[in-house]
PDB file of C-alpha atoms and ligand atoms in Angstrom:
ATOM      1  CA  MET A   1      -4.803 -17.958  -9.432  1.00  0.00           C
ATOM      2  CA  ASN A   2      -4.417 -18.436  -5.580  1.00  0.00           C
ATOM      3  CA  LYS A   3      -5.392 -15.204  -4.840  1.00  0.00           C
ATOM      4  CA  THR A   4      -8.695 -13.733  -4.105  1.00  0.00           C
ATOM      5  CA  LEU A   5     -11.012 -10.873  -3.128  1.00  0.00           C
ATOM      6  CA  GLU A   6     -10.489 -11.459   0.621  1.00  0.00           C
ATOM      7  CA  SER A   7      -6.752 -12.985   0.363  1.00  0.00           C
ATOM      8  CA  THR A   8      -4.116 -10.561   1.199  1.00  0.00           C
ATOM      9  CA  THR A   9      -0.102 -10.137   0.725  1.00  0.00           C
ATOM     10  CA  THR A  10       2.137  -9.419   3.317  1.00  0.00           C
ATOM     11  CA  LEU A  11       4.349  -6.151   3.631  1.00  0.00           C
ATOM     12  CA  HIS A  12       7.907  -6.558   4.396  1.00  0.00           C
ATOM     13  CA  ASN A  13       6.885  -5.433   8.167  1.00  0.00           C
ATOM     14  CA  GLY A  14       4.310  -8.299   8.681  1.00  0.00           C
ATOM     15  CA  ILE A  15       0.916  -6.034   7.609  1.00  0.00           C
ATOM     16  CA  LYS A  16      -1.149  -7.781   5.288  1.00  0.00           C
ATOM     17  CA  ILE A  17      -2.513  -5.608   2.254  1.00  0.00           C
ATOM     18  CA  PRO A  18      -5.484  -6.375   0.279  1.00  0.00           C
ATOM     19  CA  HIS A  19      -4.717  -7.240  -3.657  1.00  0.00           C
ATOM     20  CA  LEU A  20      -7.495  -4.911  -4.541  1.00  0.00           C
ATOM     21  CA  GLY A  21      -8.375  -1.296  -3.231  1.00  0.00           C
ATOM     22  CA  LEU A  22     -10.461   1.510  -4.442  1.00  0.00           C
ATOM     23  CA  GLY A  23      -8.738   4.573  -5.824  1.00  0.00           C
ATOM     24  CA  THR A  24     -10.027   7.953  -5.128  1.00  0.00           C
ATOM     25  CA  TRP A  25      -8.247  10.755  -7.315  1.00  0.00           C
ATOM     26  CA  GLN A  26     -10.698  13.188  -8.781  1.00  0.00           C
ATOM     27  CA  SER A  27     -13.713  11.437  -6.879  1.00  0.00           C
ATOM     28  CA  ARG A  28     -15.292  14.111  -4.917  1.00  0.00           C
ATOM     29  CA  GLY A  29     -18.226  15.194  -2.558  1.00  0.00           C
ATOM     30  CA  GLY A  30     -21.229  12.703  -2.338  1.00  0.00           C
ATOM     31  CA  LYS A  31     -20.084  10.762  -5.193  1.00  0.00           C
ATOM     32  CA  CYS A  32     -16.944  10.140  -3.317  1.00  0.00           C
ATOM     33  CA  GLU A  33     -18.734   9.098  -0.170  1.00  0.00           C
ATOM     34  CA  ASP A  34     -21.279   6.622  -2.056  1.00  0.00           C
ATOM     35  CA  ALA A  35     -18.102   4.921  -4.106  1.00  0.00           C
ATOM     36  CA  VAL A  36     -16.350   4.150  -1.101  1.00  0.00           C
ATOM     37  CA  ALA A  37     -19.552   2.946   1.180  1.00  0.00           C
ATOM     38  CA  TYR A  38     -20.697   0.925  -2.206  1.00  0.00           C
ATOM     39  CA  ALA A  39     -17.019  -0.672  -2.437  1.00  0.00           C
ATOM     40  CA  LEU A  40     -16.539  -1.460   1.132  1.00  0.00           C
ATOM     41  CA  THR A  41     -19.863  -3.383   1.200  1.00  0.00           C
ATOM     42  CA  HIS A  42     -19.201  -5.059  -2.404  1.00  0.00           C
ATOM     43  CA  GLY A  43     -15.964  -6.793  -1.625  1.00  0.00           C
ATOM     44  CA  TYR A  44     -13.368  -4.267  -1.429  1.00  0.00           C
ATOM     45  CA  SER A  45     -11.576  -3.810   1.849  1.00  0.00           C
ATOM     46  CA  MET A  46      -8.941  -0.865   1.013  1.00  0.00           C
ATOM     47  CA  ILE A  47      -9.398   2.801  -0.093  1.00  0.00           C
ATOM     48  CA  ASP A  48      -6.610   4.817  -1.403  1.00  0.00           C
ATOM     49  CA  THR A  49      -6.649   8.479  -0.844  1.00  0.00           C
ATOM     50  CA  ALA A  50      -4.298  11.654  -0.389  1.00  0.00           C
ATOM     51  CA  GLN A  51      -4.184  14.936   1.199  1.00  0.00           C
ATOM     52  CA  GLY A  52      -3.962  16.121  -2.488  1.00  0.00           C
ATOM     53  CA  TYR A  53      -7.304  14.789  -3.217  1.00  0.00           C
ATOM     54  CA  ASP A  54      -9.419  16.989  -0.949  1.00  0.00           C
ATOM     55  CA  ASN A  55     -11.527  14.279  -0.045  1.00  0.00           C
ATOM     56  CA  GLU A  56     -10.171  12.652   2.993  1.00  0.00           C
ATOM     57  CA  LYS A  57     -13.527  13.643   4.777  1.00  0.00           C
ATOM     58  CA  GLN A  58     -15.535  11.992   2.225  1.00  0.00           C
ATOM     59  CA  VAL A  59     -13.553   8.871   2.560  1.00  0.00           C
ATOM     60  CA  GLY A  60     -14.117   8.973   6.241  1.00  0.00           C
ATOM     61  CA  LYS A  61     -17.961   9.486   5.851  1.00  0.00           C
ATOM     62  CA  GLY A  62     -18.026   6.888   3.194  1.00  0.00           C
ATOM     63  CA  TRP A  63     -16.250   4.316   5.415  1.00  0.00           C
ATOM     64  CA  LYS A  64     -18.829   5.180   8.376  1.00  0.00           C
ATOM     65  CA  ALA A  65     -21.584   4.968   5.830  1.00  0.00           C
ATOM     66  CA  SER A  66     -20.476   1.210   4.973  1.00  0.00           C
ATOM     67  CA  GLY A  67     -20.817  -0.145   8.703  1.00  0.00           C
ATOM     68  CA  ARG A  68     -17.390  -1.920   8.384  1.00  0.00           C
ATOM     69  CA  ALA A  69     -15.499  -1.923  11.462  1.00  0.00           C
ATOM     70  CA  ARG A  70     -11.735  -0.337  11.403  1.00  0.00           C
ATOM     71  CA  GLY A  71     -10.085  -3.353  12.048  1.00  0.00           C
ATOM     72  CA  GLU A  72     -11.579  -5.023   8.374  1.00  0.00           C
ATOM     73  CA  ILE A  73     -10.655  -2.219   6.589  1.00  0.00           C
ATOM     74  CA  PHE A  74      -7.298  -0.874   5.077  1.00  0.00           C
ATOM     75  CA  ILE A  75      -6.725   2.970   4.631  1.00  0.00           C
ATOM     76  CA  THR A  76      -3.966   4.831   2.776  1.00  0.00           C
ATOM     77  CA  THR A  77      -3.256   8.201   2.631  1.00  0.00           C
ATOM     78  CA  LYS A  78      -0.631  10.415   1.527  1.00  0.00           C
ATOM     79  CA  ILE A  79       1.459  13.423   2.808  1.00  0.00           C
ATOM     80  CA  LYS A  80       1.189  16.299  -0.234  1.00  0.00           C
ATOM     81  CA  ASN A  81       4.523  18.144  -0.977  1.00  0.00           C
ATOM     82  CA  SER A  82       3.592  21.519   0.281  1.00  0.00           C
ATOM     83  CA  ASN A  83       3.250  19.478   3.839  1.00  0.00           C
ATOM     84  CA  GLN A  84       6.483  17.802   3.396  1.00  0.00           C
ATOM     85  CA  GLY A  85       9.286  18.656   6.178  1.00  0.00           C
ATOM     86  CA  TYR A  86       9.118  17.142   9.547  1.00  0.00           C
ATOM     87  CA  GLN A  87       6.767  19.564  11.683  1.00  0.00           C
ATOM     88  CA  SER A  88       4.536  20.002   8.711  1.00  0.00           C
ATOM     89  CA  THR A  89       3.974  16.215   7.997  1.00  0.00           C
ATOM     90  CA  LYS A  90       3.313  15.488  11.642  1.00  0.00           C
ATOM     91  CA  LYS A  91       1.094  18.390  12.026  1.00  0.00           C
ATOM     92  CA  SER A  92      -0.864  17.758   8.381  1.00  0.00           C
ATOM     93  CA  PHE A  93      -1.174  13.889   9.433  1.00  0.00           C
ATOM     94  CA  ALA A  94      -3.164  14.815  12.321  1.00  0.00           C
ATOM     95  CA  LYS A  95      -5.625  16.628  10.310  1.00  0.00           C
ATOM     96  CA  SER A  96      -5.760  13.584   8.102  1.00  0.00           C
ATOM     97  CA  LEU A  97      -6.618  11.535  10.928  1.00  0.00           C
ATOM     98  CA  LYS A  98      -9.207  13.692  12.084  1.00  0.00           C
ATOM     99  CA  ASP A  99     -10.967  14.133   8.722  1.00  0.00           C
ATOM    100  CA  LEU A 100     -10.851  10.342   8.291  1.00  0.00           C
ATOM    101  CA  GLN A 101     -12.196   9.612  11.449  1.00  0.00           C
ATOM    102  CA  THR A 102      -9.527   7.559  12.526  1.00  0.00           C
ATOM    103  CA  ASP A 103      -7.037   7.194  15.002  1.00  0.00           C
ATOM    104  CA  TYR A 104      -4.484   5.271  12.616  1.00  0.00           C
ATOM    105  CA  VAL A 105      -4.118   4.608   8.907  1.00  0.00           C
ATOM    106  CA  ASP A 106      -2.658   1.085   7.655  1.00  0.00           C
ATOM    107  CA  LEU A 107      -0.210   2.692   4.997  1.00  0.00           C
ATOM    108  CA  LEU A 108       1.092   6.305   4.823  1.00  0.00           C
ATOM    109  CA  LEU A 109       2.989   7.547   1.793  1.00  0.00           C
ATOM    110  CA  ILE A 110       5.132  10.445   0.753  1.00  0.00           C
ATOM    111  CA  HIS A 111       2.982  11.437  -2.295  1.00  0.00           C
ATOM    112  CA  TRP A 112       5.777  12.749  -4.363  1.00  0.00           C
ATOM    113  CA  PRO A 113       9.691  13.181  -3.989  1.00  0.00           C
ATOM    114  CA  GLU A 114      10.737  16.787  -3.820  1.00  0.00           C
ATOM    115  CA  VAL A 115      13.382  16.227  -6.395  1.00  0.00           C
ATOM    116  CA  LYS A 116      15.134  19.733  -6.183  1.00  0.00           C
ATOM    117  CA  GLN A 117      15.107  19.703  -2.582  1.00  0.00           C
ATOM    118  CA  PHE A 118      15.428  16.308  -1.508  1.00  0.00           C
ATOM    119  CA  SER A 119      16.500  16.817   2.233  1.00  0.00           C
ATOM    120  CA  LYS A 120      13.024  17.804   2.592  1.00  0.00           C
ATOM    121  CA  THR A 121      11.565  14.384   1.527  1.00  0.00           C
ATOM    122  CA  VAL A 122      14.461  12.804   3.872  1.00  0.00           C
ATOM    123  CA  GLU A 123      12.694  15.031   6.589  1.00  0.00           C
ATOM    124  CA  THR A 124       9.235  13.785   5.914  1.00  0.00           C
ATOM    125  CA  TRP A 125      10.570  10.203   5.742  1.00  0.00           C
ATOM    126  CA  ARG A 126      11.922  10.891   9.396  1.00  0.00           C
ATOM    127  CA  ALA A 127       8.516  11.861  10.293  1.00  0.00           C
ATOM    128  CA  LEU A 128       6.714   9.023   9.019  1.00  0.00           C
ATOM    129  CA  VAL A 129       9.333   6.701  10.578  1.00  0.00           C
ATOM    130  CA  GLU A 130       8.256   8.269  14.005  1.00  0.00           C
ATOM    131  CA  LEU A 131       4.746   7.957  13.170  1.00  0.00           C
ATOM    132  CA  HIS A 132       5.150   4.175  12.583  1.00  0.00           C
ATOM    133  CA  LYS A 133       6.798   4.067  15.943  1.00  0.00           C
ATOM    134  CA  GLU A 134       4.129   5.592  17.470  1.00  0.00           C
ATOM    135  CA  GLY A 135       1.424   3.038  15.983  1.00  0.00           C
ATOM    136  CA  LEU A 136      -0.232   5.956  13.881  1.00  0.00           C
ATOM    137  CA  ALA A 137       0.668   4.637  10.781  1.00  0.00           C
ATOM    138  CA  ARG A 138       0.780   0.736  10.303  1.00  0.00           C
ATOM    139  CA  SER A 139       3.051   0.934   7.275  1.00  0.00           C
ATOM    140  CA  ILE A 140       5.307   3.667   5.623  1.00  0.00           C
ATOM    141  CA  GLY A 141       5.684   3.736   2.070  1.00  0.00           C
ATOM    142  CA  VAL A 142       6.990   6.211  -0.811  1.00  0.00           C
ATOM    143  CA  SER A 143       5.221   7.176  -4.099  1.00  0.00           C
ATOM    144  CA  ASN A 144       6.437   7.881  -7.407  1.00  0.00           C
ATOM    145  CA  PHE A 145       9.882   6.877  -6.512  1.00  0.00           C
ATOM    146  CA  THR A 146      12.425   5.755  -8.946  1.00  0.00           C
ATOM    147  CA  ILE A 147      15.492   3.153  -8.222  1.00  0.00           C
ATOM    148  CA  ASP A 148      17.736   6.195  -7.813  1.00  0.00           C
ATOM    149  CA  LEU A 149      15.555   8.085  -5.583  1.00  0.00           C
ATOM    150  CA  THR A 150      14.559   5.108  -3.514  1.00  0.00           C
ATOM    151  CA  GLU A 151      18.393   4.389  -3.106  1.00  0.00           C
ATOM    152  CA  LYS A 152      18.964   8.002  -2.185  1.00  0.00           C
ATOM    153  CA  LEU A 153      16.676   7.910   0.585  1.00  0.00           C
ATOM    154  CA  LEU A 154      18.030   4.684   1.742  1.00  0.00           C
ATOM    155  CA  ASP A 155      21.544   6.286   1.970  1.00  0.00           C
ATOM    156  CA  GLU A 156      20.240   8.754   4.623  1.00  0.00           C
ATOM    157  CA  ILE A 157      17.775   6.508   6.606  1.00  0.00           C
ATOM    158  CA  ASP A 158      17.882   2.666   7.289  1.00  0.00           C
ATOM    159  CA  VAL A 159      14.192   1.977   7.202  1.00  0.00           C
ATOM    160  CA  VAL A 160      13.154   0.736   3.774  1.00  0.00           C
ATOM    161  CA  PRO A 161       9.583   1.816   2.630  1.00  0.00           C
ATOM    162  CA  ALA A 162       6.661  -1.173   2.713  1.00  0.00           C
ATOM    163  CA  VAL A 163       5.800   0.203  -0.586  1.00  0.00           C
ATOM    164  CA  ASN A 164       6.702   2.034  -3.287  1.00  0.00           C
ATOM    165  CA  GLN A 165       2.880   3.355  -5.371  1.00  0.00           C
ATOM    166  CA  VAL A 166       3.903   4.279  -8.766  1.00  0.00           C
ATOM    167  CA  GLU A 167       2.080   4.248 -12.103  1.00  0.00           C
ATOM    168  CA  PHE A 168       2.188   0.670 -13.416  1.00  0.00           C
ATOM    169  CA  HIS A 169      -0.196  -0.912 -16.352  1.00  0.00           C
ATOM    170  CA  ALA A 170       0.209  -3.228 -19.246  1.00  0.00           C
ATOM    171  CA  PHE A 171       1.058   0.027 -21.345  1.00  0.00           C
ATOM    172  CA  LEU A 172       3.725   0.852 -18.802  1.00  0.00           C
ATOM    173  CA  TYR A 173       5.289  -2.394 -17.811  1.00  0.00           C
ATOM    174  CA  GLN A 174       8.232  -0.684 -15.294  1.00  0.00           C
ATOM    175  CA  LYS A 175      10.067  -4.460 -15.217  1.00  0.00           C
ATOM    176  CA  GLU A 176      13.499  -2.819 -14.114  1.00  0.00           C
ATOM    177  CA  LEU A 177      11.558  -1.096 -10.923  1.00  0.00           C
ATOM    178  CA  LEU A 178       9.437  -4.087 -10.214  1.00  0.00           C
ATOM    179  CA  ASP A 179      12.930  -6.350  -9.853  1.00  0.00           C
ATOM    180  CA  TYR A 180      14.327  -3.715  -7.746  1.00  0.00           C
ATOM    181  CA  CYS A 181      11.501  -3.430  -5.467  1.00  0.00           C
ATOM    182  CA  ARG A 182      11.165  -7.051  -5.195  1.00  0.00           C
ATOM    183  CA  GLU A 183      14.734  -7.425  -4.375  1.00  0.00           C
ATOM    184  CA  GLN A 184      14.427  -4.915  -1.535  1.00  0.00           C
ATOM    185  CA  HIS A 185      10.869  -6.331  -0.353  1.00  0.00           C
ATOM    186  CA  ILE A 186       9.066  -3.272  -1.518  1.00  0.00           C
ATOM    187  CA  GLN A 187       5.496  -3.925  -2.542  1.00  0.00           C
ATOM    188  CA  ILE A 188       4.655  -2.173  -5.687  1.00  0.00           C
ATOM    189  CA  GLU A 189       1.149  -0.831  -5.602  1.00  0.00           C
ATOM    190  CA  ALA A 190       0.019  -0.166  -9.098  1.00  0.00           C
ATOM    191  CA  TYR A 191      -1.819   3.479 -10.134  1.00  0.00           C
ATOM    192  CA  SER A 192      -3.708   4.117 -13.018  1.00  0.00           C
ATOM    193  CA  PRO A 193      -3.837   0.370 -13.429  1.00  0.00           C
ATOM    194  CA  ILE A 194      -6.103   0.365 -15.967  1.00  0.00           C
ATOM    195  CA  ALA A 195      -4.287   3.608 -17.781  1.00  0.00           C
ATOM    196  CA  ARG A 196      -7.603   5.531 -17.397  1.00  0.00           C
ATOM    197  CA  ALA A 197      -9.514   3.518 -19.789  1.00  0.00           C
ATOM    198  CA  LYS A 198      -7.502   5.195 -22.585  1.00  0.00           C
ATOM    199  CA  PHE A 199      -6.429   1.983 -24.391  1.00  0.00           C
ATOM    200  CA  PHE A 200      -9.076  -0.487 -24.367  1.00  0.00           C
ATOM    201  CA  ASP A 201      -9.081  -0.672 -27.919  1.00  0.00           C
ATOM    202  CA  HIS A 202      -5.600  -2.232 -28.521  1.00  0.00           C
ATOM    203  CA  GLU A 203      -6.163  -5.521 -30.534  1.00  0.00           C
ATOM    204  CA  VAL A 204      -3.901  -7.501 -27.990  1.00  0.00           C
ATOM    205  CA  LEU A 205      -6.012  -6.589 -25.204  1.00  0.00           C
ATOM    206  CA  LYS A 206      -9.461  -7.000 -27.172  1.00  0.00           C
ATOM    207  CA  ARG A 207      -8.202 -10.514 -28.173  1.00  0.00           C
ATOM    208  CA  VAL A 208      -7.235 -11.749 -24.597  1.00  0.00           C
ATOM    209  CA  ALA A 209     -10.478 -10.285 -22.971  1.00  0.00           C
ATOM    210  CA  LYS A 210     -12.540 -12.147 -25.712  1.00  0.00           C
ATOM    211  CA  LYS A 211     -10.644 -15.370 -25.017  1.00  0.00           C
ATOM    212  CA  HIS A 212     -11.600 -14.854 -21.117  1.00  0.00           C
ATOM    213  CA  GLN A 213     -15.063 -13.398 -21.428  1.00  0.00           C
ATOM    214  CA  LYS A 214     -13.927 -10.382 -19.581  1.00  0.00           C
ATOM    215  CA  THR A 215     -13.430  -6.916 -20.271  1.00  0.00           C
ATOM    216  CA  ALA A 216     -10.190  -4.858 -21.212  1.00  0.00           C
ATOM    217  CA  ALA A 217     -10.094  -3.386 -17.867  1.00  0.00           C
ATOM    218  CA  GLN A 218     -10.508  -6.782 -15.935  1.00  0.00           C
ATOM    219  CA  VAL A 219      -7.753  -8.049 -18.081  1.00  0.00           C
ATOM    220  CA  MET A 220      -5.465  -5.399 -17.161  1.00  0.00           C
ATOM    221  CA  LEU A 221      -6.141  -5.790 -13.644  1.00  0.00           C
ATOM    222  CA  ALA A 222      -5.677  -9.340 -13.768  1.00  0.00           C
ATOM    223  CA  TRP A 223      -2.447  -9.028 -15.631  1.00  0.00           C
ATOM    224  CA  LEU A 224      -1.012  -6.842 -12.567  1.00  0.00           C
ATOM    225  CA  LEU A 225      -2.168  -9.302 -10.024  1.00  0.00           C
ATOM    226  CA  GLN A 226      -0.290 -12.115 -11.730  1.00  0.00           C
ATOM    227  CA  HIS A 227       3.001  -9.965 -11.577  1.00  0.00           C
ATOM    228  CA  ASP A 228       2.080  -9.876  -7.823  1.00  0.00           C
ATOM    229  CA  LEU A 229       1.153  -6.220  -7.567  1.00  0.00           C
ATOM    230  CA  VAL A 230      -1.450  -4.470  -5.688  1.00  0.00           C
ATOM    231  CA  VAL A 231      -4.154  -2.617  -7.570  1.00  0.00           C
ATOM    232  CA  ILE A 232      -6.122   0.508  -6.885  1.00  0.00           C
ATOM    233  CA  PRO A 233      -8.309   1.224  -9.877  1.00  0.00           C
ATOM    234  CA  LYS A 234     -10.760   4.297  -9.397  1.00  0.00           C
ATOM    235  CA  SER A 235     -14.278   4.561 -10.246  1.00  0.00           C
ATOM    236  CA  VAL A 236     -17.320   6.188  -8.686  1.00  0.00           C
ATOM    237  CA  ASN A 237     -19.646   4.035 -10.870  1.00  0.00           C
ATOM    238  CA  PRO A 238     -21.186   0.921  -8.842  1.00  0.00           C
ATOM    239  CA  GLU A 239     -21.064  -1.549 -11.682  1.00  0.00           C
ATOM    240  CA  ARG A 240     -17.651  -0.615 -12.775  1.00  0.00           C
ATOM    241  CA  ILE A 241     -16.485  -0.924  -9.116  1.00  0.00           C
ATOM    242  CA  ASP A 242     -18.086  -4.124  -9.282  1.00  0.00           C
ATOM    243  CA  GLU A 243     -16.422  -5.139 -12.607  1.00  0.00           C
ATOM    244  CA  ASN A 244     -12.884  -4.078 -11.385  1.00  0.00           C
ATOM    245  CA  ALA A 245     -13.303  -6.599  -8.517  1.00  0.00           C
ATOM    246  CA  ASP A 246     -13.905  -9.239 -10.740  1.00  0.00           C
ATOM    247  CA  ILE A 247     -10.451  -9.938 -11.610  1.00  0.00           C
ATOM    248  CA  PHE A 248      -9.294 -13.274  -9.984  1.00  0.00           C
ATOM    249  CA  PHE A 249      -9.106 -15.340 -12.918  1.00  0.00           C
ATOM    250  CA  ASP A 250      -6.227 -16.998 -14.248  1.00  0.00           C
ATOM    251  CA  LEU A 251      -4.454 -15.446 -17.500  1.00  0.00           C
ATOM    252  CA  ASP A 252      -2.181 -18.409 -19.533  1.00  0.00           C
ATOM    253  CA  GLU A 253       1.647 -17.938 -20.155  1.00  0.00           C
ATOM    254  CA  GLU A 254       0.643 -16.652 -23.827  1.00  0.00           C
ATOM    255  CA  ASP A 255      -1.579 -13.990 -22.559  1.00  0.00           C
ATOM    256  CA  MET A 256       1.057 -12.892 -20.002  1.00  0.00           C
ATOM    257  CA  GLN A 257       3.729 -12.630 -22.982  1.00  0.00           C
ATOM    258  CA  ALA A 258       1.544 -10.765 -25.222  1.00  0.00           C
ATOM    259  CA  LEU A 259       0.560  -8.226 -22.432  1.00  0.00           C
ATOM    260  CA  ASN A 260       4.254  -8.029 -21.350  1.00  0.00           C
ATOM    261  CA  ASN A 261       5.012  -6.997 -24.727  1.00  0.00           C
ATOM    262  CA  LEU A 262       2.256  -4.614 -25.714  1.00  0.00           C
ATOM    263  CA  GLN A 263       3.577  -1.542 -27.681  1.00  0.00           C
ATOM    264  CA  PRO A 264       3.040   1.292 -27.829  1.00  0.00           C
ATOM    265  CA  GLN A 265       4.034   1.650 -23.913  1.00  0.00           C
ATOM    266  CA  ASN A 266       2.628   4.977 -22.715  1.00  0.00           C
ATOM    267  CA  ARG A 267       3.355   7.056 -19.370  1.00  0.00           C
ATOM    268  CA  LEU A 268       0.334   8.961 -18.286  1.00  0.00           C
ATOM    269  CA  VAL A 269       1.997  10.809 -15.707  1.00  0.00           C
ATOM    270  CA  ASP A 270       5.326  12.640 -15.851  1.00  0.00           C
ATOM    271  CA  GLY A 271       7.599  10.830 -13.336  1.00  0.00           C
ATOM    272  CA  PHE A 272       9.885  13.807 -12.844  1.00  0.00           C
ATOM    273  CA  TRP A 273       6.672  16.227 -12.385  1.00  0.00           C
ATOM    274  CA  ALA A 274       5.959  16.965  -8.886  1.00  0.00           C
ATOM    275  CA  PRO A 275       2.757  19.134  -7.704  1.00  0.00           C
ATOM    276  CA  ASP A 276       3.220  22.326  -6.164  1.00  0.00           C
ATOM    277  CA  TRP A 277       0.448  21.636  -3.756  1.00  0.00           C
TER     278      TRP A 277
HETATM  279  N1  NAP B   1       0.591   8.221  -6.277  1.00  0.00           N
HETATM  280  C1  NAP B   1      -0.053   8.854  -7.150  1.00  0.00           C
HETATM  281  O1  NAP B   1       0.583  10.003  -7.450  1.00  0.00           O
HETATM  282  C2  NAP B   1      -1.006   8.633  -7.979  1.00  0.00           C
HETATM  283  C3  NAP B   1      -1.391   9.099  -9.287  1.00  0.00           C
HETATM  284  C4  NAP B   1      -2.488   8.757  -9.574  1.00  0.00           C
HETATM  285  C5  NAP B   1      -3.481   8.091  -9.113  1.00  0.00           C
HETATM  286  N2  NAP B   1      -3.132   7.657  -8.112  1.00  0.00           N
HETATM  287  C6  NAP B   1      -4.202   6.594  -7.343  1.00  0.00           C
HETATM  288  O2  NAP B   1      -4.534   5.597  -8.149  1.00  0.00           O
HETATM  289  C7  NAP B   1      -5.691   5.525  -8.597  1.00  0.00           C
HETATM  290  C8  NAP B   1      -6.168   4.784  -9.752  1.00  0.00           C
HETATM  291  O3  NAP B   1      -5.620   5.821 -10.855  1.00  0.00           O
HETATM  292  P1  NAP B   1      -6.185   6.731 -11.805  1.00  0.00           P
HETATM  293  O4  NAP B   1      -7.497   7.339 -11.461  1.00  0.00           O
HETATM  294  O5  NAP B   1      -5.238   7.696 -12.405  1.00  0.00           O
HETATM  295  O6  NAP B   1      -6.663   5.843 -13.023  1.00  0.00           O
HETATM  296  P2  NAP B   1      -7.474   4.393 -13.233  1.00  0.00           P
HETATM  297  O7  NAP B   1      -7.938   3.810 -11.903  1.00  0.00           O
HETATM  298  O8  NAP B   1      -6.814   3.553 -14.238  1.00  0.00           O
HETATM  299  O9  NAP B   1      -8.652   4.908 -14.102  1.00  0.00           O
HETATM  300  C9  NAP B   1      -9.837   5.735 -13.683  1.00  0.00           C
HETATM  301  C10 NAP B   1     -10.544   6.265 -14.942  1.00  0.00           C
HETATM  302  O10 NAP B   1     -11.132   5.085 -15.262  1.00  0.00           O
HETATM  303  C11 NAP B   1     -12.545   5.227 -15.244  1.00  0.00           C
HETATM  304  N3  NAP B   1     -13.015   3.573 -14.839  1.00  0.00           N
HETATM  305  C12 NAP B   1     -12.818   2.748 -13.964  1.00  0.00           C
HETATM  306  N4  NAP B   1     -13.432   1.665 -14.449  1.00  0.00           N
HETATM  307  C13 NAP B   1     -13.632   1.516 -15.510  1.00  0.00           C
HETATM  308  C14 NAP B   1     -13.898   0.448 -16.194  1.00  0.00           C
HETATM  309  N5  NAP B   1     -14.441  -0.745 -15.416  1.00  0.00           N
HETATM  310  N6  NAP B   1     -14.384   0.477 -17.532  1.00  0.00           N
HETATM  311  C15 NAP B   1     -14.248   1.823 -17.980  1.00  0.00           C
HETATM  312  N7  NAP B   1     -13.788   2.749 -17.561  1.00  0.00           N
HETATM  313  C16 NAP B   1     -13.422   2.918 -16.193  1.00  0.00           C
HETATM  314  C17 NAP B   1     -12.894   5.966 -14.368  1.00  0.00           C
HETATM  315  O11 NAP B   1     -14.053   6.553 -14.491  1.00  0.00           O
HETATM  316  P3  NAP B   1     -15.502   6.497 -13.327  1.00  0.00           P
HETATM  317  O12 NAP B   1     -14.962   6.950 -11.841  1.00  0.00           O
HETATM  318  O13 NAP B   1     -16.271   7.429 -14.189  1.00  0.00           O
HETATM  319  O14 NAP B   1     -15.817   4.995 -13.402  1.00  0.00           O
HETATM  320  C18 NAP B   1     -11.667   7.058 -14.376  1.00  0.00           C
HETATM  321  O15 NAP B   1     -12.159   7.853 -15.524  1.00  0.00           O
HETATM  322  C19 NAP B   1      -6.305   6.847  -8.282  1.00  0.00           C
HETATM  323  O16 NAP B   1      -7.666   6.761  -8.401  1.00  0.00           O
HETATM  324  C20 NAP B   1      -5.301   7.394  -6.898  1.00  0.00           C
HETATM  325  O17 NAP B   1      -6.042   6.849  -5.843  1.00  0.00           O
HETATM  326  C21 NAP B   1      -2.064   7.765  -7.446  1.00  0.00           C
END
């Protein structure tokens, strides 16, 4: 594999994004702080948080505890649905920056499309475009966007998201969406990349893991890297944080084919669900 823990991929706006980041959904309090500090001092350079995770302060504290310089790390946050709309996006983002103890984020996403009130999401996107121009968000993107919704957004505003963060793992191989995003130069970031550890007993996964002397989680993450996705596995456990970073090895064509065809496929998060927070 030509990727390493230190190498990056380049977004369509020229910003470099690490291949691996630490997810923080459900990481709370001191555990979140410790996990962020541990990850940033053990090879990770990227942290994924969101207004809706209620842990931006802890992410900021964990980063500070790590001693890493701001320019060395990549922070992503997301506008939650109750903050969508032009003014509330800007206001809430100012609070995110304060909580994260930073002057800018590297990536700012719309967490969920407002499917029933899409005009609100368009307004949110307008605010993100401005925040990007002001230098407060080095890159902007979306999350949980289907092909149709991305097209709908692009009908309104001509700024293509740099990233679409979606559920993507070997048990949810969204090939059509991946092909579409590649055509549009939108980088897919895979959330729930190890499918929340739910299917580690699958025979194919176990066979490939044994062949490479790796764990099921490592095989699932390597499969995503080999498809050129960015991965953001979550853990608050130091051994697992290390395990999830030891993923820069090659799967051969036979492994890839087997993993591309895993059955049954399973979506863990309803794509049309949008939270009321
Ligand atoms: N944009 C969105 O709407 C959205 C939605 C969902 C997730 N996300 C982001 O994506 C990140 C990752 O997704 P996720 O948290 O849903 O799922 P995930 O990363 O696939 O799985 C996390 C779960 O697996 C456990 N785990 C982690 N590494 C493990 C390992 N090597 N072996 C066994 N168990 C392991 C973790 O527990 P421990 O912590 O106890 O290790 C946790 O319960 C989130 O944290 C969040 O940042 C975004």
